[in-house]
Short mmCIF file of C-alpha atoms and ligand atoms in Angstrom, two decimals:
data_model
loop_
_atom_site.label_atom_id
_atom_site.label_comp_id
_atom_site.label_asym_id
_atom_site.label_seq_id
_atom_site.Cartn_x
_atom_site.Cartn_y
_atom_site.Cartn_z
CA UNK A 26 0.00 0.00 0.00
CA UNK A 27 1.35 3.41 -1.16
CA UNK A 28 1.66 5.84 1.27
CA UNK A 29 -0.77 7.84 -0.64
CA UNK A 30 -3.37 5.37 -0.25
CA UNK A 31 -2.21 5.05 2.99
CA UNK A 32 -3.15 8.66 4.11
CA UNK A 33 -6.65 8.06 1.57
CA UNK A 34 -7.71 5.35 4.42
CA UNK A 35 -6.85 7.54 7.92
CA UNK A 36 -9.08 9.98 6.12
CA UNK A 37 -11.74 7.84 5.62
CA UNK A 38 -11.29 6.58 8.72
CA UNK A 39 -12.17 9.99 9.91
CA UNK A 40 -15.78 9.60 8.22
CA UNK A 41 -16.81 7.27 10.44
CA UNK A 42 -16.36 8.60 14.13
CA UNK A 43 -17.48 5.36 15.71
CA UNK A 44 -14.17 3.52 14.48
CA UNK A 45 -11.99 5.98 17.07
CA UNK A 46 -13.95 4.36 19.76
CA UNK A 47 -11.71 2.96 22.74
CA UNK A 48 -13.47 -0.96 23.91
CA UNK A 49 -12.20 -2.41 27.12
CA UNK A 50 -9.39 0.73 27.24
CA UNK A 51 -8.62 -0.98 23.38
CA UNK A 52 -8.76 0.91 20.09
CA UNK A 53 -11.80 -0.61 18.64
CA UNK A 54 -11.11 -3.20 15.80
CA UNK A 55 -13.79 -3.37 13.52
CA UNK A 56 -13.87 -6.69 12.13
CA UNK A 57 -18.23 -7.32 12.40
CA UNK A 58 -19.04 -5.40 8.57
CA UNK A 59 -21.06 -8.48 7.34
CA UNK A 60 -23.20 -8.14 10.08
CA UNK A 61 -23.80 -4.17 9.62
CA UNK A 62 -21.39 -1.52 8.22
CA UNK A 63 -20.30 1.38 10.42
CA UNK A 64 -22.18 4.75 9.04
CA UNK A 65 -20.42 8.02 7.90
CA UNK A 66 -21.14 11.17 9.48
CA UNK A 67 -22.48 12.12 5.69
CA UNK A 68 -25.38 9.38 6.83
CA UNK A 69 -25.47 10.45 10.25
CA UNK A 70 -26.28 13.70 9.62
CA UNK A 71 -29.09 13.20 6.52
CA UNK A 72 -30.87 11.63 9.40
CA UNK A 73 -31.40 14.21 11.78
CA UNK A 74 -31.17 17.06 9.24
CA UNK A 75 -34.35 15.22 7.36
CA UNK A 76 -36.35 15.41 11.34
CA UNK A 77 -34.53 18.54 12.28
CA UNK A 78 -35.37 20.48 8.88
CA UNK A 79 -37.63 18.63 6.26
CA UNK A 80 -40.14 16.11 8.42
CA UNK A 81 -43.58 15.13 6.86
CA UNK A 82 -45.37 12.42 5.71
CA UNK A 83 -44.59 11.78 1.82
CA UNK A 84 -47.22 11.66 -0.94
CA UNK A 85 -50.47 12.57 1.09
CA UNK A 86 -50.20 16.28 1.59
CA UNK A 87 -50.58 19.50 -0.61
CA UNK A 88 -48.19 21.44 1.83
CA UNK A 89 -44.50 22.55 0.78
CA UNK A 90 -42.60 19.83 3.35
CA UNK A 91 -45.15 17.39 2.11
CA UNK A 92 -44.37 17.74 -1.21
CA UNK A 93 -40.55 18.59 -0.50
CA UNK A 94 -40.69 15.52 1.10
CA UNK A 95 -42.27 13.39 -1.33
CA UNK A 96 -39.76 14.93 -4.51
CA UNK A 97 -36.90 13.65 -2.06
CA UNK A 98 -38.06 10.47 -1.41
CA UNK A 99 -38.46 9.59 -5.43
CA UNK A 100 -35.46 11.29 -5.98
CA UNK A 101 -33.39 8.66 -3.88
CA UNK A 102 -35.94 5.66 -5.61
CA UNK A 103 -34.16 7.16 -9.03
CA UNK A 104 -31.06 7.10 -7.11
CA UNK A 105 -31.06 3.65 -6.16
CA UNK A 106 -32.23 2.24 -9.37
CA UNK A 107 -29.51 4.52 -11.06
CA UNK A 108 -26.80 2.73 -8.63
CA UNK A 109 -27.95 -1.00 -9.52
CA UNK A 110 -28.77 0.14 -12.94
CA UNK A 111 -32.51 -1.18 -12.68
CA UNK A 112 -34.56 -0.47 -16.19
CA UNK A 113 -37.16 1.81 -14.21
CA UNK A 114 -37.04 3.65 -10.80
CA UNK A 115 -40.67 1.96 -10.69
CA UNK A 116 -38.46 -1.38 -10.77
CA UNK A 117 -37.19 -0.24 -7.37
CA UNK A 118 -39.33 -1.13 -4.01
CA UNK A 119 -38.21 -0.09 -0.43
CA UNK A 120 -38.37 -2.36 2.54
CA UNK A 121 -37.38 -2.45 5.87
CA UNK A 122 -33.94 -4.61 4.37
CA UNK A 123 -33.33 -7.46 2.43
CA UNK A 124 -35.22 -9.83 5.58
CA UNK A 125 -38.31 -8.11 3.98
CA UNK A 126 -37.86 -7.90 0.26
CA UNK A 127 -37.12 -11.83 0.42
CA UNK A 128 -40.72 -12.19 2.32
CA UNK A 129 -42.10 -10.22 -0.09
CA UNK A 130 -41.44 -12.23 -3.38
CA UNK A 131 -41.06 -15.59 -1.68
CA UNK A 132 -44.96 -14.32 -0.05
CA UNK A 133 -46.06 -12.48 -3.88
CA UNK A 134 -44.74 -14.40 -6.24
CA UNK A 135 -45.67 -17.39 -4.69
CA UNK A 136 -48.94 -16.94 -3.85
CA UNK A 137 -49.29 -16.60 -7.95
CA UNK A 138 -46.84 -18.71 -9.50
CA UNK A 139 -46.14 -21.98 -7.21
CA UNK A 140 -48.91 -24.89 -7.01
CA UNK A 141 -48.54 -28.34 -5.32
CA UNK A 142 -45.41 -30.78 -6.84
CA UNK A 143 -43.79 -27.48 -8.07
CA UNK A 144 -39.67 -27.06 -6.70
CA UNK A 145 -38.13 -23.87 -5.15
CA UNK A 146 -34.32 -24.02 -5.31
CA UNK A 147 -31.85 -22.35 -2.78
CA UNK A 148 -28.21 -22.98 -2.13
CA UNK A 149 -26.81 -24.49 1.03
CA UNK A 150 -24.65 -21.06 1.57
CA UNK A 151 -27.62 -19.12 2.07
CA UNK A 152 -28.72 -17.29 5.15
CA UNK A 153 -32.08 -18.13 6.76
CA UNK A 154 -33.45 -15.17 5.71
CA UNK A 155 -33.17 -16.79 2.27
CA UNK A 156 -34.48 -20.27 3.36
CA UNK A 157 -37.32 -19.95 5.80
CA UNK A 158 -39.46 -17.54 3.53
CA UNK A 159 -39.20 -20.09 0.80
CA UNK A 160 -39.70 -23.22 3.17
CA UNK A 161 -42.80 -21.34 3.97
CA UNK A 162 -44.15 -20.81 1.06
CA UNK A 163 -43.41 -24.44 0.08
CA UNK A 164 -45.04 -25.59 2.76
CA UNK A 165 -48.12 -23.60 2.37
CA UNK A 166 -48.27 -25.18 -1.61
CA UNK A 167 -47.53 -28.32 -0.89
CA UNK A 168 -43.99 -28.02 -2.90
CA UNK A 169 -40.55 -28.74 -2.45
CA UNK A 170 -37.52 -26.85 -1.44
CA UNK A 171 -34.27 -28.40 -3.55
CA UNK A 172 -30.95 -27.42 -2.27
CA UNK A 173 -28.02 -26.81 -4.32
CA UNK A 174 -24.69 -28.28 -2.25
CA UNK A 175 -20.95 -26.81 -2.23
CA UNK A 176 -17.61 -28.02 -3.25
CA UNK A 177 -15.46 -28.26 -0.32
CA UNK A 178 -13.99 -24.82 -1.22
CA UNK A 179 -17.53 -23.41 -0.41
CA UNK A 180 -18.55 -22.92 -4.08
CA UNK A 181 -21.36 -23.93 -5.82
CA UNK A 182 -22.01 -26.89 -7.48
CA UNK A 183 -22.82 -25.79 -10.87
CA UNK A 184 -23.10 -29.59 -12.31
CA UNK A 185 -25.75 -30.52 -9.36
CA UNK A 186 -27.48 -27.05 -9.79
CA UNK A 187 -28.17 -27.89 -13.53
CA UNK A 188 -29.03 -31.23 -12.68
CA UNK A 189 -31.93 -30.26 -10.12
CA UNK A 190 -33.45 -27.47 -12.63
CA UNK A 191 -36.51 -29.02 -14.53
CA UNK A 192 -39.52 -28.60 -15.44
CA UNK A 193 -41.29 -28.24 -11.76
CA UNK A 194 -38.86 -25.32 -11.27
CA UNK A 195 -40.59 -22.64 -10.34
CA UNK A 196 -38.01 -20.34 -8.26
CA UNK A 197 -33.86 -20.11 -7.91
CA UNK A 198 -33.21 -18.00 -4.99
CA UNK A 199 -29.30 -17.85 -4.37
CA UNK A 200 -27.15 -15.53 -2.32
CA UNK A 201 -24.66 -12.99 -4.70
CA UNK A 202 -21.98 -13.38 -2.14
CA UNK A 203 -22.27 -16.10 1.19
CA UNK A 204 -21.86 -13.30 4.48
CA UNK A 205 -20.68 -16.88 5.96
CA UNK A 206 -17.67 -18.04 3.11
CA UNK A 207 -17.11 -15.05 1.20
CA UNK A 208 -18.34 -17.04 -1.93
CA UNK A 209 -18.80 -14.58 -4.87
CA UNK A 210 -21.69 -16.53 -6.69
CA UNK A 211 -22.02 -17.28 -10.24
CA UNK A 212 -24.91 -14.96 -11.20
CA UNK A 213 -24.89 -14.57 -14.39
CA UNK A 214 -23.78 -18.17 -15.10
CA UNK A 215 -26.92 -19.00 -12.53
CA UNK A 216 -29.26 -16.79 -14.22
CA UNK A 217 -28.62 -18.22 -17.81
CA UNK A 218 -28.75 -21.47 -17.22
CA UNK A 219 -32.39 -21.06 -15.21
CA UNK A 220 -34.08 -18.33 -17.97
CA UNK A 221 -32.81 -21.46 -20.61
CA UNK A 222 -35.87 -23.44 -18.25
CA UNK A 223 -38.42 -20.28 -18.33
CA UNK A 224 -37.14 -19.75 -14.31
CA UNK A 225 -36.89 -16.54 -12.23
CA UNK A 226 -34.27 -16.00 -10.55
CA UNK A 227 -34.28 -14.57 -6.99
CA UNK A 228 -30.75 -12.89 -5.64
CA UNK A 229 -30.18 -12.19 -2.13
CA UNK A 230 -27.57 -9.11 -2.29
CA UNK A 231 -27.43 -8.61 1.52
CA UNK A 232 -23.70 -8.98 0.75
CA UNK A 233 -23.23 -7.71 -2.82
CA UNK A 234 -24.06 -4.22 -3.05
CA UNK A 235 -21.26 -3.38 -0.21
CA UNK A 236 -18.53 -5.08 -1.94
CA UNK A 237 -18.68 -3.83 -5.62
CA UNK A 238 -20.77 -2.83 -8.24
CA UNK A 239 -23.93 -4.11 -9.13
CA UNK A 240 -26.15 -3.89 -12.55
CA UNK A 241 -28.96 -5.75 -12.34
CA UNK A 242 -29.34 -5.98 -15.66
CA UNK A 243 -26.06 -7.30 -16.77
CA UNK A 244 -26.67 -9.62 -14.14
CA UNK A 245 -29.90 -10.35 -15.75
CA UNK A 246 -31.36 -11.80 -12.72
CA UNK A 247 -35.42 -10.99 -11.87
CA UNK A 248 -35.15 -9.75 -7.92
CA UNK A 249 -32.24 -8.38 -6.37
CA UNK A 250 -32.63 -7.67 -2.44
CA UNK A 251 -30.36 -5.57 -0.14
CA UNK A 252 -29.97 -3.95 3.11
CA UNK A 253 -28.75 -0.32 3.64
CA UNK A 254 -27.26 -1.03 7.02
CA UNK A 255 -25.07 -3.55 5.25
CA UNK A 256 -23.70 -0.90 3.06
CA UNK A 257 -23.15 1.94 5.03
CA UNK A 258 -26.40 3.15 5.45
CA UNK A 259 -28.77 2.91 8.48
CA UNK A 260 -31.14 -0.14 9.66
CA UNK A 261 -35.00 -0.35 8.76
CA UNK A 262 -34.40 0.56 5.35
CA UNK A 263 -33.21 -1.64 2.05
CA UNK A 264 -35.23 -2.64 -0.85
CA UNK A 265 -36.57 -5.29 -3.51
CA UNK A 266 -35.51 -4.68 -7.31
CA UNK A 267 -38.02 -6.53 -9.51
CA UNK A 268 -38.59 -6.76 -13.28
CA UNK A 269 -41.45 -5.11 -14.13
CA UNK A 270 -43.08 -7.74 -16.02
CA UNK A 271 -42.66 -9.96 -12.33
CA UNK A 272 -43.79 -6.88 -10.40
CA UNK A 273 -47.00 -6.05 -12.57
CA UNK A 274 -48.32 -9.76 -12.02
CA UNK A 275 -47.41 -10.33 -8.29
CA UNK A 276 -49.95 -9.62 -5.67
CA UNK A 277 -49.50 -6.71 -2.68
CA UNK A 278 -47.68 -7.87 0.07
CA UNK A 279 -49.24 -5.85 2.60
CA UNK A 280 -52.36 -3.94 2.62
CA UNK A 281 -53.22 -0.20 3.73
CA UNK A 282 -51.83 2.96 2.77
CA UNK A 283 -50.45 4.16 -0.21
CA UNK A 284 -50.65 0.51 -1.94
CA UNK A 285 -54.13 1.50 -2.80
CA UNK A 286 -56.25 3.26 -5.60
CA UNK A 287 -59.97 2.78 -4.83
CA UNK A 288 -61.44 1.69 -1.60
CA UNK A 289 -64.81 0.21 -1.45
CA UNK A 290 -66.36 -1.57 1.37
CA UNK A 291 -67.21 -3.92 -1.36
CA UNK A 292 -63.83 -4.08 -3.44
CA UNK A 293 -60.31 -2.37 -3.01
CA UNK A 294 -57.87 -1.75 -6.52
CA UNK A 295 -54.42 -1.41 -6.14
CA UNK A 296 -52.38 1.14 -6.28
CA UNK A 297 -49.46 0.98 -9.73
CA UNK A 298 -45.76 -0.48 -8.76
CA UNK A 299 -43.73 0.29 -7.17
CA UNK A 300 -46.27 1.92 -4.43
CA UNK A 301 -49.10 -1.58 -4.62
CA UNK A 302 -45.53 -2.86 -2.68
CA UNK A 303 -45.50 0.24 -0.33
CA UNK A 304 -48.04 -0.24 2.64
CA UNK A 305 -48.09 2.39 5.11
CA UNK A 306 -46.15 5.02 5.80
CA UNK A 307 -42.71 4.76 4.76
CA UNK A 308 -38.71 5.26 6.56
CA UNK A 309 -38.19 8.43 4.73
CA UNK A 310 -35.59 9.55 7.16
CA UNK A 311 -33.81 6.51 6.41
CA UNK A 312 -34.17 6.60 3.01
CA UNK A 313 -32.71 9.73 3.09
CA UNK A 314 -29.52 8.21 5.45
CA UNK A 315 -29.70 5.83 2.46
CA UNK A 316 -29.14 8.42 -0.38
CA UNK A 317 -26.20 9.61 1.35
CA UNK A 318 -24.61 6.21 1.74
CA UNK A 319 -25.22 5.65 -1.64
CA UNK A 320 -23.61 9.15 -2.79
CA UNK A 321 -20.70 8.58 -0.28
CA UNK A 322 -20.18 4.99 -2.10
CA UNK A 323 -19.97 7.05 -5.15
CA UNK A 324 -17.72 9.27 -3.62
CA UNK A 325 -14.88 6.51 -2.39
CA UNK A 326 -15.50 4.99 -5.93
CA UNK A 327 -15.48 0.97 -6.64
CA UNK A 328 -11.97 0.98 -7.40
CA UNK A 329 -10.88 2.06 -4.36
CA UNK A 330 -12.90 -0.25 -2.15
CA UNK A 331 -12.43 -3.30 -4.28
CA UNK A 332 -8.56 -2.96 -4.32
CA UNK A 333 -8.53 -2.26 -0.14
CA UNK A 334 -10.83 -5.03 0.34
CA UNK A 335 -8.87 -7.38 -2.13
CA UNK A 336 -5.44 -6.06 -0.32
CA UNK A 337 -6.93 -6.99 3.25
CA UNK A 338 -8.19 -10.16 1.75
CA UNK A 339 -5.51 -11.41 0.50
CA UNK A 340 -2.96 -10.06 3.63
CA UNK A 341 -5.61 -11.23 6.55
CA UNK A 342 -5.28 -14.68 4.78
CA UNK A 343 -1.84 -15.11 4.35
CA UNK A 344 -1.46 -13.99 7.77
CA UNK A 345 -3.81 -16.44 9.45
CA UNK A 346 -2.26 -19.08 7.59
CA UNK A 347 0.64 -18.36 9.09
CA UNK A 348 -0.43 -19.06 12.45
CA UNK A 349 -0.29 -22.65 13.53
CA UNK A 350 -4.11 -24.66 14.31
CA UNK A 351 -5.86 -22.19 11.73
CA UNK A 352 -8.40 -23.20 9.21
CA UNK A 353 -9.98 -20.85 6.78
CA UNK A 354 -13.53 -22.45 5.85
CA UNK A 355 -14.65 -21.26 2.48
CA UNK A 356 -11.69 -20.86 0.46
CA UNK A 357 -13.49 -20.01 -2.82
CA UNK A 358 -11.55 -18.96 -6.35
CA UNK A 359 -13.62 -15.72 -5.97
CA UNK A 360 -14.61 -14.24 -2.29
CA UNK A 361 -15.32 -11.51 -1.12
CA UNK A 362 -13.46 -9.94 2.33
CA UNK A 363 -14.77 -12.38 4.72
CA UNK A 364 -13.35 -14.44 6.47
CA UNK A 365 -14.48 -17.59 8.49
CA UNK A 366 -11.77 -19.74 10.11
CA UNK A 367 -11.31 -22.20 12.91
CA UNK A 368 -8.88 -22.45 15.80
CA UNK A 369 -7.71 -25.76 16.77
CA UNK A 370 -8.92 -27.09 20.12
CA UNK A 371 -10.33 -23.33 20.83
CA UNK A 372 -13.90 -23.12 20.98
CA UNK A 373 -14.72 -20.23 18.50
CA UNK A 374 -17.24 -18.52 21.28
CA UNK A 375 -13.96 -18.52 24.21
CA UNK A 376 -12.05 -17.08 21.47
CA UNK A 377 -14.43 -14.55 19.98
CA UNK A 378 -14.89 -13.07 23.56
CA UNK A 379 -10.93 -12.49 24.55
CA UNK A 380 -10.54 -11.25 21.27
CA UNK A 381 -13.39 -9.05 22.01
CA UNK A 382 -11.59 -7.74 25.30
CA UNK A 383 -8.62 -7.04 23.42
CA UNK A 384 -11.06 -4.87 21.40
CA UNK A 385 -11.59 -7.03 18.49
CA UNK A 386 -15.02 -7.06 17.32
CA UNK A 387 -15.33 -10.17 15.03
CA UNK A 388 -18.45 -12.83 14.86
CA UNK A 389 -18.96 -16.15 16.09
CA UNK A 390 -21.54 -18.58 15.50
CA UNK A 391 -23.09 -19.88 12.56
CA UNK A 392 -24.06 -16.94 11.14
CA UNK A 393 -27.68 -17.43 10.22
CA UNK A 394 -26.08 -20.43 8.13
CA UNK A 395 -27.27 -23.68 10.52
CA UNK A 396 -28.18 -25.68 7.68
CA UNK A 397 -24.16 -24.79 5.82
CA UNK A 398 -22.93 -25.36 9.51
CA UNK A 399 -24.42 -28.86 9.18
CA UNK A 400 -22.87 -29.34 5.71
CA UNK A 401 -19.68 -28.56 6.91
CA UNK A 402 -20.07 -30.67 10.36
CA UNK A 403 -19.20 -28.39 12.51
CA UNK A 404 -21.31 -25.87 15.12
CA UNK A 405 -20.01 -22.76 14.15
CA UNK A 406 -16.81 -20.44 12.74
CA UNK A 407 -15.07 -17.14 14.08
CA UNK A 408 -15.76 -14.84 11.36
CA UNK A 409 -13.55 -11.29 10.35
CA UNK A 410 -15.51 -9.28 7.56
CA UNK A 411 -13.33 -6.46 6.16
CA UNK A 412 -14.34 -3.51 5.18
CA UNK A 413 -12.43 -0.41 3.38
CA UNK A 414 -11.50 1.23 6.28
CA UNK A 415 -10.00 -1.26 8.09
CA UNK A 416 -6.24 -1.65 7.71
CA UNK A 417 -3.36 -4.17 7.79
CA UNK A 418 -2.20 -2.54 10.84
CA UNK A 419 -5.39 -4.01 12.49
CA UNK A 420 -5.34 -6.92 10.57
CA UNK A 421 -2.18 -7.50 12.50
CA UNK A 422 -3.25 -6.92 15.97
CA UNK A 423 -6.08 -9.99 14.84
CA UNK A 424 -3.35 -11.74 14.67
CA UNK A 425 -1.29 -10.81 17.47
CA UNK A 426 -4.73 -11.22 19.31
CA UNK A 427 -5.15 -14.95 17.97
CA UNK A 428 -1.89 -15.94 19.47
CA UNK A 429 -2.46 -14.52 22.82
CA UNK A 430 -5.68 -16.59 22.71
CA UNK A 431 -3.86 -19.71 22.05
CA UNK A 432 -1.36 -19.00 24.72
CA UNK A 433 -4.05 -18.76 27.05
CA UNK A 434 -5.23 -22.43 25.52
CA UNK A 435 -1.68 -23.73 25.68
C1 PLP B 517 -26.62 -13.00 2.90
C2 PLP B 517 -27.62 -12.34 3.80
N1 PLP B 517 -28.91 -12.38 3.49
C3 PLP B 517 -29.85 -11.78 4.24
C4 PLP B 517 -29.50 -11.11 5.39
C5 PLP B 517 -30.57 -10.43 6.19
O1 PLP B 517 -30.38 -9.05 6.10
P1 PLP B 517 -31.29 -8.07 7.00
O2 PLP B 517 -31.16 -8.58 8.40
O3 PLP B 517 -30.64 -6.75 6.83
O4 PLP B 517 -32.66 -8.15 6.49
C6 PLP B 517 -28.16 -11.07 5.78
C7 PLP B 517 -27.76 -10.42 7.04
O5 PLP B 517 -26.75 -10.77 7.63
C8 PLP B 517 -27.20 -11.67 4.94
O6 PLP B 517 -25.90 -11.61 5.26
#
């Protein structure tokens, strides 16, 4: 790392005041990004400026914040779809995060489009909020949920995924990158080979939009969830990207609110998309933390965050190989910066919590992953997801950490 980019990260560092926190008298090691991003001040402050300044409900009132309001809010829906490169800003639905916008299609689409002997597939890397919604749904049918298994490198395999797509298809719902591996997913590969069958494909992007670019429509998938809080943005707020030709033929989700058009005690019509999808009053104060995430995103640029998180990949890993009793699970050709690994005879929750008093925030646990934690035989990992401003400096004190750990253990 140039000293250049060197002096790039301590500013960025400085965007985020959180990361200059002291834990247990420790500088604060911020190793937890899968689980949520930290948020820049940029975010920080959209959020109170939009209840200190702008505050009212959006597309009900004639008043100037009302209708201030409402021009914002659409203007961050064009945002977003810009960002992901969606065909239509109408293509673009906000939830409360990517928990929700799975619900909603695996609830929607469903409720349409899947009948009794019919096959959902997932993958055995996904998390549960891209199981259970789709177990439900099967269950409520009377289909089945097939399960695509992984190579012992923790990537897909392609071969078994073709194998199980046929005719009862109805659904592929895969994760773009596994928040418990790292595992960069074939998309497009994924999406080609189910449109060849006439089948949607679902992608859970909890992961993806925080790591690099994504264009949903070189992708060519049919939903694309995410999560603001997962890309430095706030909680409560992510969204659903959906063709339109899906969107248009997929009942409302929820009912009440601006997901209407005419109310009779004797019928209700819906409301056009994106808003049939919108029940209730929305988190435009989030959204708003949102649109500054996104133009702060903008601001670092891709290339900058993909070659810091690529650098700390590939350092953090050489490193931890280089300590004696590790094992990195998921050691997929193409990963994004996370990291789960093993320490011999150290039980990963023991470890996470001295590491944690040496003021190392990292994960253990299976992650939301039980079902890949049964694949893999084992209960749980440690787990170090990187994010652009974090450095090798702390990558180091990880691993300084690690080995007082297994000095303790000795
Ligand atoms: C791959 C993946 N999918 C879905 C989710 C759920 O996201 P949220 O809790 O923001 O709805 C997560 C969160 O960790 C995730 O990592």
């Amino acid at each position: 790392m140039s000293e250049i980019e060197e002096a790039k990260i301590q500013s960025v560092r400085e965007d985020f005041p959180i990361l200059s926190r002291k834990i247990y008298g420790k500088p604060l090691v911020y190793f937890d990004n899968a689980a949520t991003t930290q948020k820049p001040l940029a975010v920080i402050n959209a959020i109170s400026n939009y209840y200190l300044n702008d505050n009212a409900n959006v597309h009900r009132g004639v008043h100037y914040l009302s209708q201030q309001a409402t021009g914002a809010f659409e203007d961050v829906r064009k945002k977003v779809a810009t960002f992901i490169n969606a065909g239509s800003p109408s293509e673009i639905v906000f939830t409360r995060g990517a928990t929700e916008a799975i619900n909603l299609v695996a609830w929607s689409y469903c409720e349409s489009f899947l009948s009794a002997g019919d096959e959902i597939i997932v993958s055995v890397l996904e998390h549960h909020s891209n199981i259970v919604p789709w177990q439900v749904a099967c269950e409520r049918k009377g289909a089945f949920l097939k399960v695509i298994p992984a190579t012992s490198d923790g990537e897909l395999d392609m071969p078994v995924f073709e194998q199980l797509l046929n005719e009862h298809t109805k659904m592929v719902a895969v994760s773009h990158i596994s928040n418990t591996l790292g595992t960069i997913n074939p998309i497009g590969e994924i999406v080609n080979l189910a449109h060849s069958k006439n089948v949607p494909v679902f992608v859970d992007g909890a992961q993806g939009l925080s790591h690099g670019p994504v264009d949903v429509q070189k992708l060519g998938c049919d939903f694309y969830a995410f999560s603001a809080h997962k890309m430095y943005g706030p909680m409560g707020i992510g969204g659903l990207y959906g063709k339109t030709a899906w969107l248009e033929k997929m009942q409302p989700y929820q009912m009440g609110g601006e997901m209407i058009e005419k109310v009779t005690f004797e019928k209700t019509t819906y409301n056009e998309i994106p808003y049939k999808f919108e029940a209730g009053t929305p988190n435009v104060a989030d959204v708003m933390g949102l649109n500054a995430a996104i133009d702060y995103l903008i601001g670092l640029g891709w290339d900058f965050i993909t070659t810091q998180e690529n650098d700390l990949l590939n350092y953090a890993t050489s490193q931890l190989l280089e300590v004696e009793g590790i094992r990195i699970i998921g050691t997929a050709a193409n990963k994004a910066a996370i990291i789960s690994f093993l320490i011999d005879g150290i039980h990963f929750f023991d470890a996470g919590t001295i590491l944690d008093h040496l003021g190392i925030a990292v994960r253990t646990g299976s992650h939301c992953t039980q079902p890949l934690m049964d694949s893999l035989g084992i209960n749980g990992t440690l787990r170090a997801s990187l994010a652009f401003y974090n450095t090798r400096q702390e990558v180091d004190k990880l691993i300084e950490a690690i080995q007082k750990v297994k000095n303790l253990f000795a």
